[in-house]
Short mmCIF file of N, CA and C in Angstrom, two decimals:
data_model
loop_
_atom_site.label_atom_id
_atom_site.label_comp_id
_atom_site.label_asym_id
_atom_site.label_seq_id
_atom_site.Cartn_x
_atom_site.Cartn_y
_atom_site.Cartn_z
N LEU I 1 136.68 67.97 165.92
CA LEU I 1 136.15 67.92 167.28
C LEU I 1 135.85 66.47 167.65
N THR I 2 136.12 66.15 168.89
CA THR I 2 135.79 64.82 169.38
C THR I 2 135.18 64.93 170.78
N GLY I 3 134.58 63.85 171.26
CA GLY I 3 133.92 63.86 172.55
C GLY I 3 134.84 63.47 173.69
N VAL I 4 134.56 64.00 174.87
CA VAL I 4 135.29 63.66 176.09
C VAL I 4 134.26 63.47 177.19
N VAL I 5 134.39 62.39 177.97
CA VAL I 5 133.53 62.14 179.12
C VAL I 5 134.40 62.15 180.37
N LEU I 6 134.08 63.00 181.32
CA LEU I 6 134.82 63.09 182.57
C LEU I 6 134.46 61.91 183.45
N GLU I 7 135.47 61.20 183.97
CA GLU I 7 135.22 60.02 184.79
C GLU I 7 135.21 60.35 186.28
N ALA I 8 135.56 61.57 186.64
CA ALA I 8 135.56 62.01 188.03
C ALA I 8 134.45 63.05 188.21
N LYS I 9 134.25 63.45 189.46
CA LYS I 9 133.25 64.47 189.76
C LYS I 9 133.76 65.83 189.29
N GLY I 10 132.91 66.59 188.62
CA GLY I 10 133.29 67.90 188.12
C GLY I 10 132.56 68.17 186.82
N VAL I 11 132.70 69.40 186.31
CA VAL I 11 132.06 69.78 185.05
C VAL I 11 133.10 70.45 184.16
N MET I 12 133.22 69.95 182.94
CA MET I 12 134.14 70.55 181.98
C MET I 12 133.49 71.78 181.37
N ARG I 13 134.33 72.80 181.12
CA ARG I 13 133.87 74.07 180.55
C ARG I 13 134.81 74.53 179.44
N HIS I 14 134.35 75.49 178.66
CA HIS I 14 135.10 76.08 177.55
C HIS I 14 136.51 76.50 177.99
N ASP I 15 137.49 76.22 177.15
CA ASP I 15 138.90 76.62 177.31
C ASP I 15 139.68 75.82 178.34
N GLN I 16 139.13 74.78 178.94
CA GLN I 16 139.92 73.95 179.84
C GLN I 16 140.87 73.08 179.02
N VAL I 17 142.05 72.81 179.57
CA VAL I 17 143.07 72.05 178.86
C VAL I 17 142.83 70.55 179.01
N VAL I 18 142.96 69.83 177.90
CA VAL I 18 142.86 68.37 177.88
C VAL I 18 144.26 67.83 177.60
N HIS I 19 144.77 66.97 178.49
CA HIS I 19 146.11 66.39 178.34
C HIS I 19 145.98 64.98 177.79
N THR I 20 146.63 64.73 176.65
CA THR I 20 146.66 63.39 176.06
C THR I 20 148.12 62.99 175.87
N GLU I 21 148.37 61.71 175.61
CA GLU I 21 149.74 61.26 175.35
C GLU I 21 150.29 61.89 174.07
N GLU I 22 149.42 62.27 173.16
CA GLU I 22 149.83 62.85 171.88
C GLU I 22 150.03 64.36 171.95
N GLY I 23 149.69 64.99 173.07
CA GLY I 23 149.83 66.43 173.23
C GLY I 23 148.56 67.04 173.80
N PRO I 24 148.60 68.35 174.09
CA PRO I 24 147.45 69.01 174.70
C PRO I 24 146.35 69.33 173.69
N GLY I 25 145.14 69.50 174.24
CA GLY I 25 143.99 69.92 173.47
C GLY I 25 143.20 70.91 174.30
N VAL I 26 142.03 71.31 173.82
CA VAL I 26 141.23 72.29 174.54
C VAL I 26 139.74 71.95 174.40
N VAL I 27 139.00 72.15 175.50
CA VAL I 27 137.55 71.95 175.50
C VAL I 27 136.91 73.14 174.78
N THR I 28 136.04 72.85 173.83
CA THR I 28 135.32 73.92 173.13
C THR I 28 133.97 74.19 173.77
N SER I 29 133.35 73.14 174.36
CA SER I 29 132.09 73.30 175.09
C SER I 29 131.89 72.09 175.98
N GLY I 30 131.31 72.31 177.16
CA GLY I 30 131.09 71.21 178.09
C GLY I 30 129.89 71.46 178.98
N ILE I 31 129.32 70.37 179.50
CA ILE I 31 128.12 70.45 180.34
C ILE I 31 127.97 69.15 181.12
N PHE I 32 127.13 69.15 182.15
CA PHE I 32 126.82 67.92 182.89
C PHE I 32 125.68 67.21 182.19
N SER I 33 125.82 65.89 181.98
CA SER I 33 124.77 65.09 181.36
C SER I 33 124.02 64.30 182.42
N PRO I 34 122.75 64.63 182.71
CA PRO I 34 121.98 63.86 183.68
C PRO I 34 121.79 62.41 183.26
N THR I 35 121.69 62.15 181.96
CA THR I 35 121.50 60.78 181.47
C THR I 35 122.71 59.92 181.77
N LEU I 36 123.92 60.47 181.59
CA LEU I 36 125.15 59.72 181.84
C LEU I 36 125.61 59.82 183.29
N GLY I 37 125.21 60.90 183.96
CA GLY I 37 125.69 61.12 185.32
C GLY I 37 127.12 61.63 185.36
N HIS I 38 127.62 62.14 184.22
CA HIS I 38 128.98 62.66 184.11
C HIS I 38 128.97 63.91 183.26
N SER I 39 130.06 64.67 183.34
CA SER I 39 130.24 65.81 182.46
C SER I 39 130.68 65.32 181.09
N VAL I 40 130.16 65.94 180.04
CA VAL I 40 130.55 65.61 178.66
C VAL I 40 131.01 66.90 177.98
N ALA I 41 131.89 66.75 176.99
CA ALA I 41 132.40 67.93 176.29
C ALA I 41 132.78 67.58 174.87
N LEU I 42 132.88 68.61 174.05
CA LEU I 42 133.51 68.51 172.74
C LEU I 42 134.85 69.22 172.88
N ALA I 43 135.89 68.65 172.28
CA ALA I 43 137.22 69.21 172.43
C ALA I 43 138.02 69.10 171.14
N ARG I 44 138.93 70.04 170.95
CA ARG I 44 139.89 69.96 169.85
C ARG I 44 141.11 69.24 170.41
N LEU I 45 141.40 68.07 169.84
CA LEU I 45 142.50 67.23 170.32
C LEU I 45 143.40 66.85 169.15
N PRO I 46 144.65 66.43 169.45
CA PRO I 46 145.50 65.91 168.38
C PRO I 46 144.79 64.76 167.67
N ARG I 47 144.95 64.66 166.37
CA ARG I 47 144.25 63.67 165.55
C ARG I 47 144.43 62.24 166.06
N ALA I 48 145.61 61.88 166.54
CA ALA I 48 145.88 60.51 166.97
C ALA I 48 145.41 60.21 168.40
N ALA I 49 144.91 61.21 169.12
CA ALA I 49 144.50 61.02 170.52
C ALA I 49 143.32 60.05 170.62
N SER I 50 143.41 59.13 171.58
CA SER I 50 142.31 58.19 171.85
C SER I 50 142.47 57.62 173.25
N GLY I 51 141.41 57.01 173.77
CA GLY I 51 141.47 56.35 175.07
C GLY I 51 141.43 57.33 176.23
N ALA I 52 142.31 57.11 177.20
CA ALA I 52 142.32 57.90 178.42
C ALA I 52 143.01 59.25 178.21
N CYS I 53 142.56 60.23 178.99
CA CYS I 53 143.17 61.56 178.99
C CYS I 53 142.90 62.19 180.35
N GLU I 54 143.37 63.41 180.54
CA GLU I 54 143.09 64.16 181.76
C GLU I 54 142.64 65.56 181.36
N VAL I 55 141.71 66.12 182.15
CA VAL I 55 141.21 67.47 181.90
C VAL I 55 141.49 68.31 183.13
N GLU I 56 142.02 69.52 182.93
CA GLU I 56 142.27 70.43 184.05
C GLU I 56 140.97 71.12 184.43
N VAL I 57 140.45 70.76 185.60
CA VAL I 57 139.22 71.36 186.13
C VAL I 57 139.55 71.98 187.47
N ARG I 58 139.43 73.29 187.57
CA ARG I 58 139.72 74.02 188.81
C ARG I 58 141.11 73.71 189.36
N GLY I 59 142.08 73.68 188.47
CA GLY I 59 143.47 73.49 188.88
C GLY I 59 143.89 72.05 189.13
N LYS I 60 142.99 71.10 188.94
CA LYS I 60 143.31 69.68 189.16
C LYS I 60 143.15 68.92 187.86
N ARG I 61 144.02 67.93 187.65
CA ARG I 61 143.89 67.06 186.48
C ARG I 61 142.97 65.90 186.84
N LEU I 62 141.83 65.82 186.16
CA LEU I 62 140.85 64.77 186.43
C LEU I 62 140.83 63.77 185.28
N PRO I 63 140.63 62.48 185.60
CA PRO I 63 140.61 61.46 184.54
C PRO I 63 139.38 61.58 183.66
N ALA I 64 139.60 61.35 182.37
CA ALA I 64 138.52 61.42 181.39
C ALA I 64 138.78 60.40 180.29
N ARG I 65 137.79 60.23 179.43
CA ARG I 65 137.91 59.28 178.32
C ARG I 65 137.49 59.97 177.02
N ILE I 66 138.28 59.73 175.99
CA ILE I 66 137.97 60.27 174.67
C ILE I 66 136.99 59.31 174.00
N VAL I 67 135.86 59.85 173.54
CA VAL I 67 134.80 59.04 172.93
C VAL I 67 134.32 59.70 171.65
N ARG I 68 133.58 58.96 170.88
CA ARG I 68 133.01 59.48 169.64
C ARG I 68 131.57 59.93 169.91
N PRO I 69 131.22 61.19 169.60
CA PRO I 69 129.83 61.59 169.77
C PRO I 69 128.93 60.86 168.77
N PRO I 70 127.66 60.68 169.03
CA PRO I 70 126.91 61.24 170.15
C PRO I 70 127.17 60.44 171.43
N PHE I 71 126.93 61.09 172.57
CA PHE I 71 127.14 60.45 173.86
C PHE I 71 125.97 59.54 174.23
N VAL I 72 124.76 59.94 173.81
CA VAL I 72 123.53 59.19 174.12
C VAL I 72 122.70 59.08 172.84
N ARG I 73 122.19 57.89 172.57
CA ARG I 73 121.31 57.70 171.41
C ARG I 73 120.09 56.91 171.87
N LYS I 74 118.91 57.45 171.64
CA LYS I 74 117.65 56.81 172.03
C LYS I 74 117.62 56.46 173.52
N GLY I 75 118.15 57.37 174.34
CA GLY I 75 118.12 57.20 175.79
C GLY I 75 119.14 56.24 176.36
N ALA I 76 120.03 55.70 175.54
CA ALA I 76 121.04 54.75 176.02
C ALA I 76 122.45 55.29 175.76
N ARG I 77 123.39 54.95 176.65
CA ARG I 77 124.79 55.34 176.47
C ARG I 77 125.33 54.75 175.19
N VAL I 78 126.13 55.52 174.50
CA VAL I 78 126.75 55.04 173.28
C VAL I 78 128.16 54.54 173.57
N TYR I 79 128.83 55.13 174.56
CA TYR I 79 130.20 54.72 174.89
C TYR I 79 130.21 53.64 175.97
N LYS I 80 131.33 52.93 176.07
CA LYS I 80 131.47 51.89 177.11
C LYS I 80 132.39 52.36 178.20
#
């Protein structure tokens, strides 16, 4: 499992498809993070997947970024 942060408006949810250059993946759990101001999720992705990706939210592909959890540590963002 790896982390995904949605860069557009929307909320990622269970079973949504994640598109990467290395192939598709799937969101296992997702929620809106008030601390980050974005939706965050854990997803099963191809092992080599990194960087930018897209997540299908309500029939649209939205830009997202693959990150390493945790998303927030001691009240501060962990990803850039």
